[in-house]
Amino acid sequence: MIKKLLVFSSVVVLLSSCVKSKDTGCQYKESTVVAPASEQATLQTYVNANDPAAILHPSGFYYKITAPSTGSVTPGVCSSVTVRYSGYLTNGTKFDENLSGINFVLGGLIIGWQKGIPLIKKGGTITLYLPPSLGYGSNAVGSIPANSILIFYIQLLDVQ
C-alpha cells in the first residue's frame, strides 16, 4: 500500500511540474528607465515656458490630460492600442501624424508612449512632453534629430 502511494505521489509531482503557466504570448516588460537629470532640467525649462500646467511623471517626462477618459480599460505594455496622434519638435516642426487611427502593441513603442498612454483610458486625450531618453535618444530617426525633446498629442481610440 505504501509503495502504491509513493508511486502515485511521484506521478502527481512529475505531472504537476510539467504544467505550464498561462502563456499570453506577450514578450514585453514594463520599462524602469528614468530620464537623466540633465534631460529633465532641459525639458522642465521648455514645459515651464510653454505649458506650465503639465505634470511631471516619476520617469522624467511631463504630461497633460486634455480630455477625460470615457472607457474603463487601462492599457498595459502588452495591450494593442488604437490611437490618433501628432508629433512635434520643440521648434514647432511636425514630424509625424496619423489622424485616421493606427494600431500598435504598446510594448513595441518608445518608452514615453509605454509610460504615458496608460495614464488615460479609451476615449482620453493626452499631451506628452518626452525627454530624449524616453523617445529616440541619441538616434536620428527620419526628420527627428538625435537627442530631441518630443511632443505628442494622442487620443486613445481603443484598447484590446
Short mmCIF file of C-alpha atoms in Angstrom, two decimals:
data_model
loop_
_atom_site.label_atom_id
_atom_site.label_comp_id
_atom_site.label_asym_id
_atom_site.label_seq_id
_atom_site.Cartn_x
_atom_site.Cartn_y
_atom_site.Cartn_z
CA MET A 1 0.00 0.00 0.00
CA ILE A 2 2.79 2.43 0.91
CA LYS A 3 4.60 1.53 -2.31
CA LYS A 4 1.48 2.36 -4.39
CA LEU A 5 1.03 5.65 -2.53
CA LEU A 6 4.68 6.56 -3.13
CA VAL A 7 4.39 5.79 -6.86
CA PHE A 8 1.11 7.74 -7.10
CA SER A 9 2.65 10.74 -5.29
CA SER A 10 5.69 10.65 -7.58
CA VAL A 11 3.48 10.64 -10.68
CA VAL A 12 1.42 13.57 -9.37
CA VAL A 13 4.56 15.60 -8.61
CA LEU A 14 6.05 14.77 -12.02
CA LEU A 15 2.88 15.74 -13.89
CA SER A 16 2.35 18.95 -11.93
CA SER A 17 5.90 20.06 -12.71
CA CYS A 18 5.11 19.76 -16.42
CA VAL A 19 2.10 22.05 -16.30
CA LYS A 20 2.93 25.37 -17.95
CA SER A 21 1.74 28.65 -16.60
CA LYS A 22 -0.66 30.56 -18.83
CA ASP A 23 1.34 31.98 -21.73
CA THR A 24 -0.14 35.20 -23.05
CA GLY A 25 2.43 35.42 -25.84
CA CYS A 26 3.50 38.86 -24.67
CA GLN A 27 7.25 39.33 -24.56
CA TYR A 28 7.21 42.93 -23.33
CA LYS A 29 8.11 44.04 -19.81
CA GLU A 30 7.39 47.31 -18.02
CA SER A 31 10.29 49.72 -18.51
CA THR A 32 12.13 51.08 -15.48
CA VAL A 33 14.00 53.77 -17.45
CA VAL A 34 14.10 57.21 -15.85
CA ALA A 35 15.36 60.22 -17.79
CA PRO A 36 18.69 61.61 -16.57
CA ALA A 37 18.58 64.80 -14.50
CA SER A 38 20.15 66.88 -17.30
CA GLU A 39 17.37 65.91 -19.74
CA GLN A 40 14.71 66.53 -17.10
CA ALA A 41 16.11 70.01 -16.42
CA THR A 42 16.08 70.93 -20.12
CA LEU A 43 12.56 69.58 -20.51
CA GLN A 44 11.38 71.42 -17.39
CA THR A 45 12.62 74.72 -18.83
CA TYR A 46 10.67 74.09 -22.04
CA VAL A 47 7.49 73.00 -20.24
CA ASN A 48 7.58 75.91 -17.78
CA ALA A 49 7.72 78.33 -20.71
CA ASN A 50 5.12 76.58 -22.89
CA ASP A 51 2.70 74.54 -20.76
CA PRO A 52 3.20 75.19 -17.05
CA ALA A 53 0.09 73.14 -16.19
CA ALA A 54 1.78 69.92 -17.37
CA ILE A 55 2.51 67.35 -14.66
CA LEU A 56 5.88 65.70 -14.04
CA HIS A 57 5.79 61.88 -14.22
CA PRO A 58 8.25 59.95 -12.00
CA SER A 59 10.03 58.74 -15.16
CA GLY A 60 11.01 62.30 -16.05
CA PHE A 61 8.51 63.27 -18.74
CA TYR A 62 5.64 65.76 -18.50
CA TYR A 63 2.04 65.16 -19.45
CA LYS A 64 -1.27 66.93 -19.57
CA ILE A 65 -4.57 65.06 -19.83
CA THR A 66 -6.59 67.26 -22.16
CA ALA A 67 -9.82 65.25 -22.37
CA PRO A 68 -11.24 62.92 -19.73
CA SER A 69 -11.35 59.24 -20.49
CA THR A 70 -14.67 57.52 -21.11
CA GLY A 71 -13.53 53.92 -21.05
CA SER A 72 -12.82 51.57 -18.20
CA VAL A 73 -9.80 49.69 -19.56
CA THR A 74 -6.31 50.95 -18.82
CA PRO A 75 -3.79 49.78 -21.42
CA GLY A 76 -0.76 47.80 -20.34
CA VAL A 77 2.53 47.11 -22.07
CA CYS A 78 1.00 44.07 -23.83
CA SER A 79 -2.17 45.86 -24.93
CA SER A 80 -2.99 46.62 -28.51
CA VAL A 81 -3.93 50.30 -28.71
CA THR A 82 -5.52 52.30 -31.50
CA VAL A 83 -4.56 55.96 -31.44
CA ARG A 84 -4.73 59.22 -33.35
CA TYR A 85 -1.64 61.34 -32.84
CA SER A 86 0.53 64.21 -33.96
CA GLY A 87 4.23 64.52 -33.12
CA TYR A 88 6.20 67.78 -32.94
CA LEU A 89 9.66 69.04 -32.16
CA THR A 90 10.07 71.97 -29.76
CA ASN A 91 10.58 74.35 -32.71
CA GLY A 92 7.03 73.55 -33.88
CA THR A 93 8.02 71.22 -36.73
CA LYS A 94 5.53 68.39 -37.17
CA PHE A 95 7.45 65.17 -37.80
CA ASP A 96 4.61 62.64 -37.83
CA GLU A 97 0.84 62.40 -37.71
CA ASN A 98 -1.95 59.86 -38.05
CA LEU A 99 -5.44 61.23 -37.63
CA SER A 100 -7.36 58.26 -39.05
CA GLY A 101 -6.31 55.89 -36.25
CA ILE A 102 -3.47 53.40 -36.20
CA ASN A 103 -2.99 50.24 -34.14
CA PHE A 104 0.16 49.38 -32.16
CA VAL A 105 1.19 46.98 -29.41
CA LEU A 106 2.13 49.39 -26.64
CA GLY A 107 5.30 47.50 -25.66
CA GLY A 108 6.72 47.97 -29.16
CA LEU A 109 6.64 51.76 -28.93
CA ILE A 110 9.02 54.33 -27.45
CA ILE A 111 9.25 54.30 -23.68
CA GLY A 112 7.48 57.65 -23.33
CA TRP A 113 4.39 56.21 -25.01
CA GLN A 114 4.61 52.99 -22.98
CA LYS A 115 4.51 55.06 -19.78
CA GLY A 116 2.28 57.91 -20.94
CA ILE A 117 -0.60 56.21 -22.74
CA PRO A 118 -1.60 54.12 -19.67
CA LEU A 119 -2.34 57.41 -17.86
CA ILE A 120 -5.56 57.60 -19.90
CA LYS A 121 -8.30 55.18 -20.81
CA LYS A 122 -10.22 54.63 -24.04
CA GLY A 123 -11.52 57.97 -25.31
CA GLY A 124 -8.95 60.02 -23.42
CA THR A 125 -6.57 62.57 -24.89
CA ILE A 126 -3.13 63.38 -23.56
CA THR A 127 -0.20 65.61 -24.43
CA LEU A 128 3.23 64.07 -23.75
CA TYR A 129 6.46 66.06 -23.44
CA LEU A 130 9.23 63.49 -23.70
CA PRO A 131 12.94 63.89 -22.98
CA PRO A 132 15.27 62.21 -25.49
CA SER A 133 15.92 59.08 -23.42
CA LEU A 134 12.18 58.28 -23.39
CA GLY A 135 11.92 58.98 -27.13
CA TYR A 136 14.59 58.10 -29.69
CA GLY A 137 17.60 59.06 -27.58
CA SER A 138 20.82 59.73 -29.46
CA ASN A 139 19.43 58.24 -32.67
CA ALA A 140 18.26 60.46 -35.51
CA VAL A 141 15.03 58.96 -36.90
CA GLY A 142 13.66 60.33 -40.15
CA SER A 143 13.32 64.09 -39.71
CA ILE A 144 13.82 63.83 -35.93
CA PRO A 145 17.32 64.95 -34.90
CA ALA A 146 19.25 62.97 -32.30
CA ASN A 147 18.62 63.98 -28.66
CA SER A 148 15.31 65.71 -29.41
CA ILE A 149 12.57 66.58 -26.98
CA LEU A 150 9.35 65.21 -28.49
CA ILE A 151 5.80 66.50 -28.06
CA PHE A 152 2.86 64.23 -28.83
CA TYR A 153 -0.86 64.90 -28.87
CA ILE A 154 -2.52 61.49 -28.52
CA GLN A 155 -6.13 60.34 -28.48
CA LEU A 156 -6.66 56.76 -27.32
CA LEU A 157 -9.40 55.34 -29.55
CA ASP A 158 -9.38 51.70 -28.43
CA VAL A 159 -7.64 49.20 -26.14
CA GLN A 160 -7.54 45.45 -26.76
#
